[in-house]
Short mmCIF file of C-alpha atoms in Angstrom, two decimals:
data_model
loop_
_atom_site.label_atom_id
_atom_site.label_comp_id
_atom_site.label_asym_id
_atom_site.label_seq_id
_atom_site.Cartn_x
_atom_site.Cartn_y
_atom_site.Cartn_z
CA UNK A 1 -124.28 -63.76 -40.99
CA UNK A 2 -122.51 -63.24 -43.94
CA UNK A 3 -121.19 -59.71 -45.08
CA UNK A 4 -123.61 -57.63 -46.92
CA UNK A 5 -122.95 -54.62 -49.59
CA UNK A 6 -125.30 -52.14 -50.87
CA UNK A 7 -124.85 -49.26 -53.20
CA UNK A 8 -125.47 -45.45 -51.67
CA UNK A 9 -128.02 -47.29 -49.17
CA UNK A 10 -130.53 -44.73 -47.88
CA UNK A 11 -130.69 -44.08 -43.87
CA UNK A 12 -132.90 -46.27 -41.62
CA UNK A 13 -133.64 -46.64 -38.14
CA UNK A 14 -135.45 -48.64 -35.82
CA UNK A 15 -137.78 -46.72 -32.87
CA UNK A 16 -137.04 -47.58 -29.21
CA UNK A 17 -139.30 -47.89 -26.35
CA UNK A 18 -139.55 -46.64 -22.81
CA UNK A 19 -140.04 -49.56 -20.30
CA UNK A 20 -141.95 -49.79 -17.12
CA UNK A 21 -138.70 -48.62 -15.08
CA UNK A 22 -139.25 -51.34 -12.36
CA UNK A 23 -136.27 -52.27 -10.63
CA UNK A 24 -135.23 -55.42 -8.97
CA UNK A 25 -131.61 -54.58 -7.74
CA UNK A 26 -128.85 -56.98 -7.17
CA UNK A 27 -125.50 -56.21 -5.63
CA UNK A 28 -122.21 -56.81 -7.33
CA UNK A 29 -118.53 -56.30 -7.09
CA UNK A 30 -116.91 -53.04 -8.24
CA UNK A 31 -113.64 -54.44 -9.09
CA UNK A 32 -112.94 -55.50 -12.87
CA UNK A 33 -110.69 -55.28 -15.90
CA UNK A 34 -111.18 -53.49 -18.86
CA UNK A 35 -109.93 -54.16 -22.56
CA UNK A 36 -107.07 -51.77 -23.99
CA UNK A 37 -106.99 -49.92 -20.70
CA UNK A 38 -105.44 -46.23 -21.32
CA UNK A 39 -104.46 -43.20 -18.96
CA UNK A 40 -106.26 -39.96 -19.34
CA UNK A 41 -106.13 -36.11 -18.21
CA UNK A 42 -109.05 -33.89 -17.94
CA UNK A 43 -109.56 -31.59 -20.78
CA UNK A 44 -112.25 -29.95 -22.77
CA UNK A 45 -110.21 -30.80 -26.15
CA UNK A 46 -107.17 -32.62 -26.64
CA UNK A 47 -104.58 -32.40 -29.51
CA UNK A 48 -107.50 -33.81 -32.05
CA UNK A 49 -108.99 -30.21 -31.30
CA UNK A 50 -112.38 -31.72 -31.21
CA UNK A 51 -114.12 -30.24 -28.21
CA UNK A 52 -116.33 -32.21 -26.21
CA UNK A 53 -117.62 -32.88 -22.72
CA UNK A 54 -117.32 -35.57 -20.64
CA UNK A 55 -118.57 -36.06 -16.88
CA UNK A 56 -120.59 -38.47 -14.84
CA UNK A 57 -123.84 -39.22 -15.89
CA UNK A 58 -125.64 -38.88 -12.23
CA UNK A 59 -125.50 -35.40 -10.87
CA UNK A 60 -124.87 -35.80 -6.99
CA UNK A 61 -127.82 -36.79 -5.22
CA UNK A 62 -129.92 -37.52 -8.61
CA UNK A 63 -129.69 -40.89 -9.90
CA UNK A 64 -130.45 -40.36 -14.00
CA UNK A 65 -128.87 -43.77 -14.77
CA UNK A 66 -132.31 -45.49 -13.73
CA UNK A 67 -134.05 -43.15 -15.93
CA UNK A 68 -135.09 -43.89 -19.60
CA UNK A 69 -133.20 -43.16 -21.61
CA UNK A 70 -129.69 -43.80 -19.76
CA UNK A 71 -131.10 -46.99 -17.96
CA UNK A 72 -131.26 -49.01 -21.61
CA UNK A 73 -127.60 -48.89 -21.28
CA UNK A 74 -125.15 -50.61 -19.04
CA UNK A 75 -122.05 -52.50 -18.44
CA UNK A 76 -120.96 -55.64 -19.80
CA UNK A 77 -118.89 -58.67 -17.87
CA UNK A 78 -117.22 -61.42 -19.65
CA UNK A 79 -114.06 -63.97 -19.50
CA UNK A 80 -111.34 -64.22 -21.79
CA UNK A 81 -109.57 -67.64 -20.60
CA UNK A 82 -109.21 -67.45 -16.54
CA UNK A 83 -109.41 -63.64 -17.04
CA UNK A 84 -112.12 -61.04 -16.06
CA UNK A 85 -112.66 -58.13 -18.50
CA UNK A 86 -115.42 -55.19 -18.83
CA UNK A 87 -116.69 -53.24 -21.69
CA UNK A 88 -120.29 -51.42 -22.28
CA UNK A 89 -123.39 -52.40 -24.05
CA UNK A 90 -126.96 -51.23 -24.44
CA UNK A 91 -130.18 -52.63 -25.29
CA UNK A 92 -131.59 -51.81 -28.71
CA UNK A 93 -134.48 -54.91 -28.09
CA UNK A 94 -136.41 -56.01 -25.17
CA UNK A 95 -133.94 -58.63 -25.15
CA UNK A 96 -131.10 -57.64 -27.87
CA UNK A 97 -127.65 -56.04 -26.65
CA UNK A 98 -125.18 -54.56 -28.97
CA UNK A 99 -121.88 -54.07 -28.23
CA UNK A 100 -118.51 -54.05 -29.78
CA UNK A 101 -117.44 -57.03 -31.61
CA UNK A 102 -113.86 -57.04 -29.97
CA UNK A 103 -115.82 -57.53 -26.90
CA UNK A 104 -116.89 -60.77 -27.49
CA UNK A 105 -114.46 -62.31 -30.14
CA UNK A 106 -110.74 -62.03 -31.20
CA UNK A 107 -110.35 -60.60 -34.26
CA UNK A 108 -109.55 -62.63 -36.91
CA UNK A 109 -109.95 -66.08 -34.39
CA UNK A 110 -113.46 -67.15 -34.84
CA UNK A 111 -113.13 -67.86 -31.02
CA UNK A 112 -115.86 -66.43 -28.73
CA UNK A 113 -115.38 -65.24 -25.27
CA UNK A 114 -117.45 -66.72 -22.47
CA UNK A 115 -119.52 -66.04 -19.19
CA UNK A 116 -121.05 -62.53 -20.57
CA UNK A 117 -123.19 -60.68 -18.06
CA UNK A 118 -124.99 -57.98 -18.86
CA UNK A 119 -125.97 -55.15 -16.16
CA UNK A 120 -128.08 -52.48 -17.41
CA UNK A 121 -127.65 -49.05 -15.49
CA UNK A 122 -124.83 -50.42 -13.48
CA UNK A 123 -123.94 -47.92 -10.93
CA UNK A 124 -120.86 -48.49 -8.69
CA UNK A 125 -121.75 -52.42 -7.34
CA UNK A 126 -125.38 -52.04 -7.64
CA UNK A 127 -127.47 -53.86 -10.63
CA UNK A 128 -130.67 -51.95 -10.26
CA UNK A 129 -132.54 -53.90 -13.22
CA UNK A 130 -130.81 -57.17 -12.24
CA UNK A 131 -127.76 -59.40 -14.07
CA UNK A 132 -128.36 -61.10 -17.23
CA UNK A 133 -127.06 -63.80 -18.80
CA UNK A 134 -126.60 -64.36 -22.48
CA UNK A 135 -127.84 -66.78 -24.74
CA UNK A 136 -126.46 -65.98 -28.23
CA UNK A 137 -123.85 -63.69 -29.51
CA UNK A 138 -123.31 -62.71 -33.39
CA UNK A 139 -120.78 -60.76 -35.26
CA UNK A 140 -119.86 -60.45 -38.88
CA UNK A 141 -117.83 -62.97 -40.55
CA UNK A 142 -115.26 -60.78 -41.82
CA UNK A 143 -114.34 -59.55 -37.95
CA UNK A 144 -114.39 -62.98 -36.69
CA UNK A 145 -112.46 -64.58 -39.66
CA UNK A 146 -110.14 -61.71 -39.85
CA UNK A 147 -111.07 -60.25 -43.36
CA UNK A 148 -112.70 -57.19 -42.48
CA UNK A 149 -112.04 -53.67 -44.00
CA UNK A 150 -109.68 -52.38 -41.41
CA UNK A 151 -107.11 -48.87 -41.37
CA UNK A 152 -105.45 -50.69 -38.20
CA UNK A 153 -105.96 -54.47 -38.10
CA UNK A 154 -108.66 -55.46 -35.53
CA UNK A 155 -109.00 -51.99 -34.07
CA UNK A 156 -110.41 -49.38 -36.74
CA UNK A 157 -112.46 -51.53 -38.86
CA UNK A 158 -115.66 -51.41 -40.55
CA UNK A 159 -117.71 -54.04 -38.59
CA UNK A 160 -116.68 -53.68 -35.04
CA UNK A 161 -120.39 -54.37 -33.67
CA UNK A 162 -121.93 -57.21 -32.18
CA UNK A 163 -125.56 -58.08 -31.16
CA UNK A 164 -126.45 -60.53 -27.98
CA UNK A 165 -129.67 -62.15 -27.46
CA UNK A 166 -130.46 -62.06 -23.51
CA UNK A 167 -131.55 -65.22 -21.74
CA UNK A 168 -135.01 -64.69 -20.23
CA UNK A 169 -136.04 -65.18 -16.54
CA UNK A 170 -139.23 -66.12 -16.27
CA UNK A 171 -140.03 -65.03 -19.75
CA UNK A 172 -139.02 -61.51 -18.59
CA UNK A 173 -136.21 -59.81 -20.48
CA UNK A 174 -134.46 -56.59 -19.36
CA UNK A 175 -135.92 -54.22 -21.93
CA UNK A 176 -139.69 -54.71 -20.00
CA UNK A 177 -138.25 -52.93 -17.19
CA UNK A 178 -135.40 -50.31 -19.22
CA UNK A 179 -137.02 -50.12 -22.03
CA UNK A 180 -134.62 -49.86 -24.77
CA UNK A 181 -132.85 -47.55 -27.61
CA UNK A 182 -133.99 -47.14 -31.26
CA UNK A 183 -130.76 -47.90 -33.73
CA UNK A 184 -130.01 -46.30 -37.05
CA UNK A 185 -127.98 -47.20 -40.26
CA UNK A 186 -126.49 -45.74 -43.64
CA UNK A 187 -125.44 -42.50 -41.78
CA UNK A 188 -128.74 -41.82 -39.73
CA UNK A 189 -128.39 -38.61 -37.85
CA UNK A 190 -125.74 -37.17 -40.16
CA UNK A 191 -125.76 -34.10 -42.24
CA UNK A 192 -124.76 -33.73 -46.05
CA UNK A 193 -121.21 -33.04 -44.64
CA UNK A 194 -121.08 -36.35 -42.48
CA UNK A 195 -121.45 -34.49 -39.33
CA UNK A 196 -123.49 -35.53 -36.45
CA UNK A 197 -123.78 -34.58 -32.94
CA UNK A 198 -123.16 -37.53 -30.50
CA UNK A 199 -124.02 -38.40 -26.71
CA UNK A 200 -121.73 -41.45 -26.02
CA UNK A 201 -122.28 -43.55 -22.56
CA UNK A 202 -120.01 -46.10 -21.09
CA UNK A 203 -117.80 -47.36 -18.16
CA UNK A 204 -114.38 -46.11 -18.93
CA UNK A 205 -112.23 -47.79 -15.92
CA UNK A 206 -110.13 -44.09 -15.75
CA UNK A 207 -113.30 -42.31 -14.53
CA UNK A 208 -114.55 -43.39 -11.22
CA UNK A 209 -112.78 -46.85 -11.52
CA UNK A 210 -115.60 -47.84 -13.97
CA UNK A 211 -117.99 -47.99 -11.44
CA UNK A 212 -120.34 -45.38 -12.64
CA UNK A 213 -121.79 -44.20 -16.00
CA UNK A 214 -120.15 -41.51 -18.18
CA UNK A 215 -121.54 -39.33 -20.76
CA UNK A 216 -119.59 -37.66 -23.44
CA UNK A 217 -121.21 -35.06 -25.61
CA UNK A 218 -118.96 -34.04 -28.98
CA UNK A 219 -119.38 -33.45 -32.75
CA UNK A 220 -118.56 -36.36 -34.65
CA UNK A 221 -117.29 -36.66 -38.29
CA UNK A 222 -116.88 -39.59 -40.43
CA UNK A 223 -113.16 -40.32 -41.43
CA UNK A 224 -112.86 -42.50 -44.59
CA UNK A 225 -109.01 -42.66 -44.25
CA UNK A 226 -110.21 -44.72 -40.63
CA UNK A 227 -112.40 -47.02 -42.52
CA UNK A 228 -115.35 -44.66 -42.66
CA UNK A 229 -115.20 -44.58 -38.83
CA UNK A 230 -117.15 -42.19 -36.54
CA UNK A 231 -114.52 -39.75 -34.91
CA UNK A 232 -115.41 -37.45 -31.77
CA UNK A 233 -113.73 -35.67 -29.29
CA UNK A 234 -113.74 -37.69 -25.85
CA UNK A 235 -111.98 -38.22 -22.68
CA UNK A 236 -113.41 -41.83 -22.09
CA UNK A 237 -110.87 -44.77 -22.27
CA UNK A 238 -110.72 -48.39 -21.71
CA UNK A 239 -113.95 -50.15 -20.88
CA UNK A 240 -115.96 -47.67 -22.57
CA UNK A 241 -115.65 -49.88 -25.75
CA UNK A 242 -119.03 -51.27 -26.76
CA UNK A 243 -121.08 -48.54 -25.47
CA UNK A 244 -123.79 -46.10 -27.41
CA UNK A 245 -123.12 -43.39 -29.35
CA UNK A 246 -126.36 -42.14 -29.65
CA UNK A 247 -128.13 -39.33 -31.75
CA UNK A 248 -131.12 -37.18 -30.43
CA UNK A 249 -130.49 -38.33 -26.50
CA UNK A 250 -133.01 -37.16 -24.17
CA UNK A 251 -136.60 -36.83 -23.46
CA UNK A 252 -138.75 -34.85 -26.20
CA UNK A 253 -140.26 -31.76 -25.93
CA UNK A 254 -143.84 -30.89 -26.74
CA UNK A 255 -143.55 -28.42 -29.44
CA UNK A 256 -145.50 -25.33 -30.18
CA UNK A 257 -145.59 -21.99 -32.03
CA UNK A 258 -144.90 -23.43 -35.38
CA UNK A 259 -141.35 -25.26 -34.59
CA UNK A 260 -141.27 -28.34 -35.94
CA UNK A 261 -138.49 -31.17 -35.88
CA UNK A 262 -135.46 -31.37 -38.20
CA UNK A 263 -134.44 -34.08 -40.33
CA UNK A 264 -133.93 -37.86 -38.92
CA UNK A 265 -135.31 -36.20 -35.32
CA UNK A 266 -136.09 -39.68 -33.88
CA UNK A 267 -135.20 -39.96 -30.44
CA UNK A 268 -132.67 -42.00 -28.45
CA UNK A 269 -130.97 -43.47 -31.88
CA UNK A 270 -127.90 -45.49 -31.62
CA UNK A 271 -125.93 -45.17 -34.22
CA UNK A 272 -122.67 -46.80 -33.59
CA UNK A 273 -121.04 -48.42 -30.58
CA UNK A 274 -117.14 -47.57 -29.36
CA UNK A 275 -114.59 -48.89 -31.00
CA UNK A 276 -111.24 -47.73 -30.40
CA UNK A 277 -109.21 -44.44 -28.68
CA UNK A 278 -105.44 -43.18 -29.21
CA UNK A 279 -103.08 -44.44 -26.52
CA UNK A 280 -101.45 -41.09 -26.62
CA UNK A 281 -103.46 -39.66 -23.85
CA UNK A 282 -103.31 -36.08 -24.99
CA UNK A 283 -105.23 -37.07 -28.24
CA UNK A 284 -108.59 -37.36 -26.46
CA UNK A 285 -110.44 -38.61 -29.56
CA UNK A 286 -112.34 -42.00 -29.87
CA UNK A 287 -113.97 -43.69 -33.03
CA UNK A 288 -116.54 -46.07 -34.28
CA UNK A 289 -117.57 -48.72 -36.71
CA UNK A 290 -121.09 -46.73 -38.49
CA UNK A 291 -123.77 -48.93 -38.22
CA UNK A 292 -125.08 -50.16 -41.81
CA UNK A 293 -127.33 -52.48 -43.50
CA UNK A 294 -124.52 -54.41 -44.08
CA UNK A 295 -123.98 -54.93 -40.32
CA UNK A 296 -126.74 -53.88 -37.83
CA UNK A 297 -129.29 -54.79 -40.05
CA UNK A 298 -128.22 -58.85 -40.86
CA UNK A 299 -127.01 -58.93 -37.27
CA UNK A 300 -130.38 -57.90 -35.60
CA UNK A 301 -132.15 -59.93 -38.10
CA UNK A 302 -130.30 -63.23 -37.48
CA UNK A 303 -130.74 -62.87 -33.70
CA UNK A 304 -134.38 -61.96 -33.83
CA UNK A 305 -134.77 -65.18 -35.88
CA UNK A 306 -133.03 -67.08 -32.91
CA UNK A 307 -134.83 -65.26 -30.45
CA UNK A 308 -138.08 -63.80 -31.40
CA UNK A 309 -139.48 -63.23 -27.95
CA UNK A 310 -136.40 -60.72 -27.53
CA UNK A 311 -137.45 -58.48 -30.38
CA UNK A 312 -141.10 -58.12 -29.41
#
């Protein structure tokens, strides 16, 4: 797709689905290499002074990663030349996966990486919902050919977003079982002060060697000096790239006593994917290109025209 532009666009969102939860386990190797690996020390906030909580998603003895909405997120394996790498990713359609552009292509090179494998709910070498090949990958042309609006070229950019189509197996897609997350654009979930409450899911190699899903909860703010990226506090590092930033994560309650939902209250809505983190391990903050009507919308439209069944 080509880049789009819209003046003061209105927020929008696409709703997710729960899936049937049926598992078909596959055992995988645990070890892998991440992009942009960083070290980290535990802390409730860093020099960024943005408070956060980062911990394993699964408490001892409980596998939340197999429950919706968490099972719609997973680990992405791929090759760059002869090297093996990992990122994080999530389903936003029964056969649509969203991740970071830098996890699928070298900035400005026009050359995609290869051998993508998406493993929803990956946990310590086990693929409970199977291993899925990718049939097509799309990024914005500005990122692919190196003219994106970037505060740091190729790293802190406006369009570090990629959408992938899963290759079905016997007409089945992973989202039939895992369900998928919704996605929002143009500031969905952010208040008038450009603030939102984020839940970040990912597989940083600095935590449990990247073998277990991690969750970070933090307030996020839009930083105009960083290509309008969302910035939040986090201890996650390399390997978390491409993982979803979700607003309203969880299972909705049944409301009573006159209580009503707030604005932009659609549950389990992805509004960005992890793009970058500070190399300095004491800062403890990460950032994401925002989903807009100029990136996530044309990317999903393009991929749904390529693979309509993946979007049904």
